[in-house]
mmCIF file of C-alpha atoms in Angstrom:
data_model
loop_
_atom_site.group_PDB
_atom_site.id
_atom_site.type_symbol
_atom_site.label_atom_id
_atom_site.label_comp_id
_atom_site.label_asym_id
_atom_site.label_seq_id
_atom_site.Cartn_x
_atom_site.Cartn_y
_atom_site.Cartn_z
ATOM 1 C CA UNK A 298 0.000 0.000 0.000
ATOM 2 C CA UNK A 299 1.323 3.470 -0.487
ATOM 3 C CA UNK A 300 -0.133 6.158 1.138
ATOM 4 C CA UNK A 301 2.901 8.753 1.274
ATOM 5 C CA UNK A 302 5.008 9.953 -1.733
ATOM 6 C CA UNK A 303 8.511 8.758 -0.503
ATOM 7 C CA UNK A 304 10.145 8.353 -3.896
ATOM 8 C CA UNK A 305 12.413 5.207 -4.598
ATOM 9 C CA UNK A 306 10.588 3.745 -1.440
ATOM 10 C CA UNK A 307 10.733 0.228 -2.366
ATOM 11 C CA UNK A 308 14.998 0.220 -3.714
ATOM 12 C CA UNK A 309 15.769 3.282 -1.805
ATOM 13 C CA UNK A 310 19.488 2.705 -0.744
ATOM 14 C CA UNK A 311 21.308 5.132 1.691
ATOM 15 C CA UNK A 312 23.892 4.618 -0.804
ATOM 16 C CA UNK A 313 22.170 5.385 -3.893
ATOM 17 C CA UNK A 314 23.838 7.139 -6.466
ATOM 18 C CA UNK A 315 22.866 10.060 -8.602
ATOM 19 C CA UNK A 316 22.832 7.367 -11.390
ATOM 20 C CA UNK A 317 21.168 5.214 -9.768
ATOM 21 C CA UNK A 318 18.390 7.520 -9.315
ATOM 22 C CA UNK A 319 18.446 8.529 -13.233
ATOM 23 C CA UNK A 320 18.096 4.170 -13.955
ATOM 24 C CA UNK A 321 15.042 4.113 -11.570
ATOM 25 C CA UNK A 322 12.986 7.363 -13.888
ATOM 26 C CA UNK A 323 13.742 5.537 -16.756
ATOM 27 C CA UNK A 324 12.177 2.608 -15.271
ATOM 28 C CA UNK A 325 9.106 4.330 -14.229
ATOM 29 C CA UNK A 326 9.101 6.586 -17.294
ATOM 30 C CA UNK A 327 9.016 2.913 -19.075
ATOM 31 C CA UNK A 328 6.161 1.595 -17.142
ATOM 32 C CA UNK A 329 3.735 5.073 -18.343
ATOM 33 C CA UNK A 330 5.140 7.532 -15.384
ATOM 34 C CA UNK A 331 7.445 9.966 -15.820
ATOM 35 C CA UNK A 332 8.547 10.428 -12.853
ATOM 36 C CA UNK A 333 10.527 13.194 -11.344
ATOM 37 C CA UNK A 334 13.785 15.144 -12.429
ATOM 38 C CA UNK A 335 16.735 14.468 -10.146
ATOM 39 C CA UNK A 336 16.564 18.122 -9.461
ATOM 40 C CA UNK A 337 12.948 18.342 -8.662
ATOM 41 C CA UNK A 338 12.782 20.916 -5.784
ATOM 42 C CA UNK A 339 10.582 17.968 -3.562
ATOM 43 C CA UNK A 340 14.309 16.250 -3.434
ATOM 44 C CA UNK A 341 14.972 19.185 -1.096
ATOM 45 C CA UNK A 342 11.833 17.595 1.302
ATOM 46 C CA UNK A 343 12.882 13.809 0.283
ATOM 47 C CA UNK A 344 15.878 14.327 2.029
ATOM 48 C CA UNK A 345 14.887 15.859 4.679
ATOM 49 C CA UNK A 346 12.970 12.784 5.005
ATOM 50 C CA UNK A 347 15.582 9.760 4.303
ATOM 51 C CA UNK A 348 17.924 12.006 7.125
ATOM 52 C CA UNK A 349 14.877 11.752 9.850
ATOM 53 C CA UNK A 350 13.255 8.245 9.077
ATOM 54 C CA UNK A 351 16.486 6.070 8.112
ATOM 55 C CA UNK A 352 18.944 7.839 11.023
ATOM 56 C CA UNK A 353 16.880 5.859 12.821
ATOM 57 C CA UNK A 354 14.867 3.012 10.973
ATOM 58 C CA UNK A 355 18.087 1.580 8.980
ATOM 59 C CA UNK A 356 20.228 0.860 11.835
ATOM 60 C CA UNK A 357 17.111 -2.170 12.588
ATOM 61 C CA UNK A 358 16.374 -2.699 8.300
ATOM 62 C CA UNK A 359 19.036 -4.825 7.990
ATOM 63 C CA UNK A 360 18.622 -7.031 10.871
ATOM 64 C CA UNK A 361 14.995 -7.349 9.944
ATOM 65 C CA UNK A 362 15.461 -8.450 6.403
ATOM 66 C CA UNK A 363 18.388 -10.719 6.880
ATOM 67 C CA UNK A 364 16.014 -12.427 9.889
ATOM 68 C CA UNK A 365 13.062 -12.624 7.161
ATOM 69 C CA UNK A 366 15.620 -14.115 4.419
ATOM 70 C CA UNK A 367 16.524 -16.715 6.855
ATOM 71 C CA UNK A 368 13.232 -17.310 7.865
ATOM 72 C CA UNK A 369 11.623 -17.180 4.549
ATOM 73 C CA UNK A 370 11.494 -20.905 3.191
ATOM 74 C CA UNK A 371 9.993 -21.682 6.457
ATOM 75 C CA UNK A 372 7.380 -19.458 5.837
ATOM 76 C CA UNK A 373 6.608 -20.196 2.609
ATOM 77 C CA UNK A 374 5.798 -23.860 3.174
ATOM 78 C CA UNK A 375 3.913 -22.745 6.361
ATOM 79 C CA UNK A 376 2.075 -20.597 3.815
ATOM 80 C CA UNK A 377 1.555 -23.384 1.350
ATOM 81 C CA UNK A 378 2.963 -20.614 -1.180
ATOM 82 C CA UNK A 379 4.193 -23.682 -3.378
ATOM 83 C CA UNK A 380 5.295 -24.256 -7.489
ATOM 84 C CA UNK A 381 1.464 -24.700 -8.125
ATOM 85 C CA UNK A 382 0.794 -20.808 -6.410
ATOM 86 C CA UNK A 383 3.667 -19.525 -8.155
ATOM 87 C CA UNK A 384 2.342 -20.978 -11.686
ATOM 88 C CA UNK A 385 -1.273 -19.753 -11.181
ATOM 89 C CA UNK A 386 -0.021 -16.445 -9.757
ATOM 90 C CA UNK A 387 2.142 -15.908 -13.461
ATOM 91 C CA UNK A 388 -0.349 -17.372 -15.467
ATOM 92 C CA UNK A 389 -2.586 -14.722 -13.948
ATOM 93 C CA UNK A 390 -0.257 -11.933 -14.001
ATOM 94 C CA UNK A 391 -1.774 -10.663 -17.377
ATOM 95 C CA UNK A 392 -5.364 -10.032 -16.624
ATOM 96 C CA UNK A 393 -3.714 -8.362 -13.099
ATOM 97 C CA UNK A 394 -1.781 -5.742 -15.744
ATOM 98 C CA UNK A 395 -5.039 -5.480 -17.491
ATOM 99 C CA UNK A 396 -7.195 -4.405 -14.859
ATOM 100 C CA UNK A 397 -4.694 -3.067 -12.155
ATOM 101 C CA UNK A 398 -5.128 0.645 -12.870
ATOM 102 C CA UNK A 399 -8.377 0.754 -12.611
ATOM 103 C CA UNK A 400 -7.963 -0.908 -9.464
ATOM 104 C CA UNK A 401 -5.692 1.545 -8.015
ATOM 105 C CA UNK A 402 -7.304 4.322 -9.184
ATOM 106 C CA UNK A 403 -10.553 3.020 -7.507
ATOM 107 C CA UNK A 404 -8.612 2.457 -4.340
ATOM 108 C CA UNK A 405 -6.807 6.101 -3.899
ATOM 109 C CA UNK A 406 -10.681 7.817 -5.039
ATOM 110 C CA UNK A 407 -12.108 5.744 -1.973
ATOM 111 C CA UNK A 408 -8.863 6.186 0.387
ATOM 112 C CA UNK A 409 -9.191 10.018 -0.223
ATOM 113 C CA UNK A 410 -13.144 10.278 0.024
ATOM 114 C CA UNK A 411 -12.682 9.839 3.993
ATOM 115 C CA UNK A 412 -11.039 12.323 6.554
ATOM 116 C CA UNK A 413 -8.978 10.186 8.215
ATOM 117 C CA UNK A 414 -7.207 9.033 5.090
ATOM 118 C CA UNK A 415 -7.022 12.229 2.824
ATOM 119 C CA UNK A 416 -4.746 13.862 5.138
ATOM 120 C CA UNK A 417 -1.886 11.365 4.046
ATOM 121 C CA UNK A 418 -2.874 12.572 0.416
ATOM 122 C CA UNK A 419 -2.226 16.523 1.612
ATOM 123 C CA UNK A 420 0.652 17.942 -1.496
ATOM 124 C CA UNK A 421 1.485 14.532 -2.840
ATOM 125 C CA UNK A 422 1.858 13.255 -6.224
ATOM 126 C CA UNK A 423 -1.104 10.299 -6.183
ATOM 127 C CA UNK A 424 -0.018 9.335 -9.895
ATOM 128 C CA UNK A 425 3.097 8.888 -8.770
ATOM 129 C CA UNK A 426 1.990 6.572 -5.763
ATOM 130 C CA UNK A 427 0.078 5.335 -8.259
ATOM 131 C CA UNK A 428 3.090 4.131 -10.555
ATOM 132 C CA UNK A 429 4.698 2.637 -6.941
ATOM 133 C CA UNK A 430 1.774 0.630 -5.839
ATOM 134 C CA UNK A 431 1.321 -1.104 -9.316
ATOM 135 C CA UNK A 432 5.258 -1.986 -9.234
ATOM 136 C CA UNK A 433 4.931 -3.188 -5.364
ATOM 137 C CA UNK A 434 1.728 -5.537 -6.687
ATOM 138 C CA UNK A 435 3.442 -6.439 -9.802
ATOM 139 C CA UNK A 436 7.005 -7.604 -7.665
ATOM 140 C CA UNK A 437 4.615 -9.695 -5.678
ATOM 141 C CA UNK A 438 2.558 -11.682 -7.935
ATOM 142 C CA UNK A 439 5.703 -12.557 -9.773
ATOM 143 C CA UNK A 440 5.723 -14.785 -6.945
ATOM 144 C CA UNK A 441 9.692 -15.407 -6.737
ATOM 145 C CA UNK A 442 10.230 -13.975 -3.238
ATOM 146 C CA UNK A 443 13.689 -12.534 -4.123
ATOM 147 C CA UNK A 444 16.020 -10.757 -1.217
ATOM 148 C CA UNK A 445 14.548 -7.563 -3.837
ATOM 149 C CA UNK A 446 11.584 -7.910 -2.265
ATOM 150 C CA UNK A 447 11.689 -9.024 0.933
ATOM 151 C CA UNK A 448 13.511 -5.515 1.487
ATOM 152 C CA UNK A 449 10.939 -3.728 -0.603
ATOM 153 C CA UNK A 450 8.323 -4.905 1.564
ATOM 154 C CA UNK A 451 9.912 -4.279 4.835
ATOM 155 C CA UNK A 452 10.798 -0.569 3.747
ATOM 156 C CA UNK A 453 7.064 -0.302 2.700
ATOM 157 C CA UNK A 454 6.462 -1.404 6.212
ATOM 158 C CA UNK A 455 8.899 0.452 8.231
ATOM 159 C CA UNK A 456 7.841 4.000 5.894
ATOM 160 C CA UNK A 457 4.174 3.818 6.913
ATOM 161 C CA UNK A 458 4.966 3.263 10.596
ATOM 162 C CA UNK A 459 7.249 6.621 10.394
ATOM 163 C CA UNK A 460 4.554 8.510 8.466
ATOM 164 C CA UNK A 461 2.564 7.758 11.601
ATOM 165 C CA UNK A 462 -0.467 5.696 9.511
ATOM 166 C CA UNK A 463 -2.636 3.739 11.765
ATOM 167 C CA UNK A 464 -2.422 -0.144 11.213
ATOM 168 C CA UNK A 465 -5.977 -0.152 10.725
ATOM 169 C CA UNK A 466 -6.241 2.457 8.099
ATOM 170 C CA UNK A 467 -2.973 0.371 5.998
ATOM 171 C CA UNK A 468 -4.918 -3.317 6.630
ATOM 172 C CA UNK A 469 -8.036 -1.473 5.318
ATOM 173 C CA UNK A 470 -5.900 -0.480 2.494
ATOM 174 C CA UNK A 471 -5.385 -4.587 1.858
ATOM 175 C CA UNK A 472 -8.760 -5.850 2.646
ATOM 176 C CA UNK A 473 -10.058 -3.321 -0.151
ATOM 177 C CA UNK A 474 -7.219 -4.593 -2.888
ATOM 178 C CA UNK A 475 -7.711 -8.183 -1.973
ATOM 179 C CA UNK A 476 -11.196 -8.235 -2.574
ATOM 180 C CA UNK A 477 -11.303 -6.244 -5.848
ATOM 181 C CA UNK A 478 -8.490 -9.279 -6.628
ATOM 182 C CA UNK A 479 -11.064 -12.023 -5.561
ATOM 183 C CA UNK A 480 -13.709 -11.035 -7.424
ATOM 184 C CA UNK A 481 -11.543 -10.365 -10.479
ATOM 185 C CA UNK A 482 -10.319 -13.868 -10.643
ATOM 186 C CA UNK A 483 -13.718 -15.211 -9.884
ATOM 187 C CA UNK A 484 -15.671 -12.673 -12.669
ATOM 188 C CA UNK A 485 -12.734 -13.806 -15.087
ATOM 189 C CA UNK A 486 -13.709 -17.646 -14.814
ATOM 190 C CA UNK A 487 -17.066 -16.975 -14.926
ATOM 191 C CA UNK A 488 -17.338 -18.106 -11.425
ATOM 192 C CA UNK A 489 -15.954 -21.876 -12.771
ATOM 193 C CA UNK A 490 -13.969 -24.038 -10.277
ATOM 194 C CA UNK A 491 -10.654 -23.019 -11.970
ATOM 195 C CA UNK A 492 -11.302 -19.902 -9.982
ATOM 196 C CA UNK A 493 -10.684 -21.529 -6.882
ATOM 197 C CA UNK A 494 -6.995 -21.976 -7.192
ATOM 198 C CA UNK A 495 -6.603 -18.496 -7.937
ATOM 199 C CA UNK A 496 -8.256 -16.911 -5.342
ATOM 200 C CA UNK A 497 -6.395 -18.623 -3.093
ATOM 201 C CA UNK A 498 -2.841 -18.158 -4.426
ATOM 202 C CA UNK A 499 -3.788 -14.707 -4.405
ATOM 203 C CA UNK A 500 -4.790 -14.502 -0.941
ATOM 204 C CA UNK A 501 -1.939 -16.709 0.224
ATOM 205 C CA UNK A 502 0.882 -14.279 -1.512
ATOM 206 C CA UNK A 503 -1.418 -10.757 -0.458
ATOM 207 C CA UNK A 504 -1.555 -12.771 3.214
ATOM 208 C CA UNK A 505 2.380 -12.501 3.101
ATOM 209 C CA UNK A 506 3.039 -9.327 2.101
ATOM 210 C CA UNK A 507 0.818 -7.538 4.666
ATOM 211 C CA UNK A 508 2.412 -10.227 7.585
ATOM 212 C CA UNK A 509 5.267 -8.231 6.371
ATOM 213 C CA UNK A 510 3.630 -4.821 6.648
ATOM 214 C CA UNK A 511 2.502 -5.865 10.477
ATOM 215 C CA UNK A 512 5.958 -7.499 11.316
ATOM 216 C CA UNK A 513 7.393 -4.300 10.115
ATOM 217 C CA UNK A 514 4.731 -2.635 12.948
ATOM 218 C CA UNK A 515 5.427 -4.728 15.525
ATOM 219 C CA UNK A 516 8.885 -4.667 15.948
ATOM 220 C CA UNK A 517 8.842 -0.501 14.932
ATOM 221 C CA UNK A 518 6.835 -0.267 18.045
ATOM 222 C CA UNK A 519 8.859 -2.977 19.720
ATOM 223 C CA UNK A 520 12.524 -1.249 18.728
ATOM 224 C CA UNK A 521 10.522 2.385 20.426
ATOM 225 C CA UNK A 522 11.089 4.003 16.756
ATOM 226 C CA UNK A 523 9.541 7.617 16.527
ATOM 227 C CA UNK A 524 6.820 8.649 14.000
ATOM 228 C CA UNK A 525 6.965 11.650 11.663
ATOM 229 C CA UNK A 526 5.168 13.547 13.859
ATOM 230 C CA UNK A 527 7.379 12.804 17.125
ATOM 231 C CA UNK A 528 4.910 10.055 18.177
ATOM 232 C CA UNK A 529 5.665 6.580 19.639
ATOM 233 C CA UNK A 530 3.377 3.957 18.043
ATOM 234 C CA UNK A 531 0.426 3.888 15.933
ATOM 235 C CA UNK A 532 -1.860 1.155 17.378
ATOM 236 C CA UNK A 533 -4.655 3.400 18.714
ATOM 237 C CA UNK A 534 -7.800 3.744 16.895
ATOM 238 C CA UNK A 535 -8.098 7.408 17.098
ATOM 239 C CA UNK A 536 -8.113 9.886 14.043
#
């Protein structure tokens, strides 16, 4: 889910290159966005940014992924995230493409219909987000679980705690994507049994990614890590 616009969120690198930087617009200029210039003036805020949140978030990222990497077979078995998931998942992957803008774009016109989600919309670029969300979705249902993004998905994580979003309002954020999946996959079969198995390897892989998201949480609040805002944890329910 991406609720902030904290550009080169998912292969942000504290050491990141100017290069670097210029590979990743091409990339998203390639994939219908065209991004940012590496002058933009919003750099000036970005780093401002990296500075606060990974001063104190990356001394813990790299513990957390290399426990996750470790621990990752494991959970994939536990999961049942087997050959036959992965093979539905990229058999699947086209009509995903197909229909995953509308998607998104449904998802950030209901996220900022609400007053308790619009204000993490407040000066941000929502195509942009846009572009990130459909490149988070489509690294996921490739369904190859590479180091790549295990650490995309913890950043995701570990960025949404700092922006000080409440976990309800991110596994909102899920349920509403994993259902417009569901009934994609069923409306695409016609409802047929074949739908079935890709329901579930959707849910199983969209399951993973936001036990990610709440790991990422969990041990935020665990490790005492400060919000945007100052704050110290984001379980409460208030607005």
């Amino acid at each position: 889910m991406q609720f902030q616009d904290h550009e080169h969120l998912s292969q942000f690198d504290h050491r990141r290159t100017p290069l670097a930087d210029r590979e990743e617009h091409r990339q998203l200029a390639a994939a219908g966005h065209p991004g940012r210039a590496p002058d933009d003036r919003r750099h000036a805020n970005w780093g401002i940014f990296k500075r606060r949140f990974w001063g104190d978030s990356l001394r813990y990222q790299h513990l957390i992924v290399g426990k996750l990497i470790k621990q990752f077979d494991s959970r994939l078995r536990l999961d049942s995230i087997d050959d036959n998931v992965r093979t539905t998942l990229k058999l699947f992957c086209p009509i995903i493409d197909e229909h995953m803008p509308s998607m998104i774009a449904e998802f950030y016109q209901h996220m900022t219909s609400f007053p308790q989600t619009s204000r993490f919309f407040v000066d941000r670029d929502v195509n942009y987000l846009k572009a990130r969300q459909s490149a988070h979705w489509r690294m996921l249902f490739a369904a190859d679980f590479s180091p790549a993004y295990i650490r995309g998905a913890v950043r995701v994580g570990l960025v949404h705690h700092y922006i000080g979003l409440p976990l309800y309002l991110y596994l909102s954020g899920y349920n509403r994507i994993l259902c417009e999946l569901a009934s994609l996959a069923i409306t695409h079969h016609a409802g047929a049994m074949a739908s079935t198995n890709v329901v579930s390897s959707i849910i199983k892989v969209v399951s993973l990614d936001m036990d990610i998201a709440i790991s990422c949480y969990f041990l935020a609040d665990h490790l005492d890590l400060k919000t945007k805002n100052g704050t110290r944890g984001v379980f409460d329910l208030s607005d």
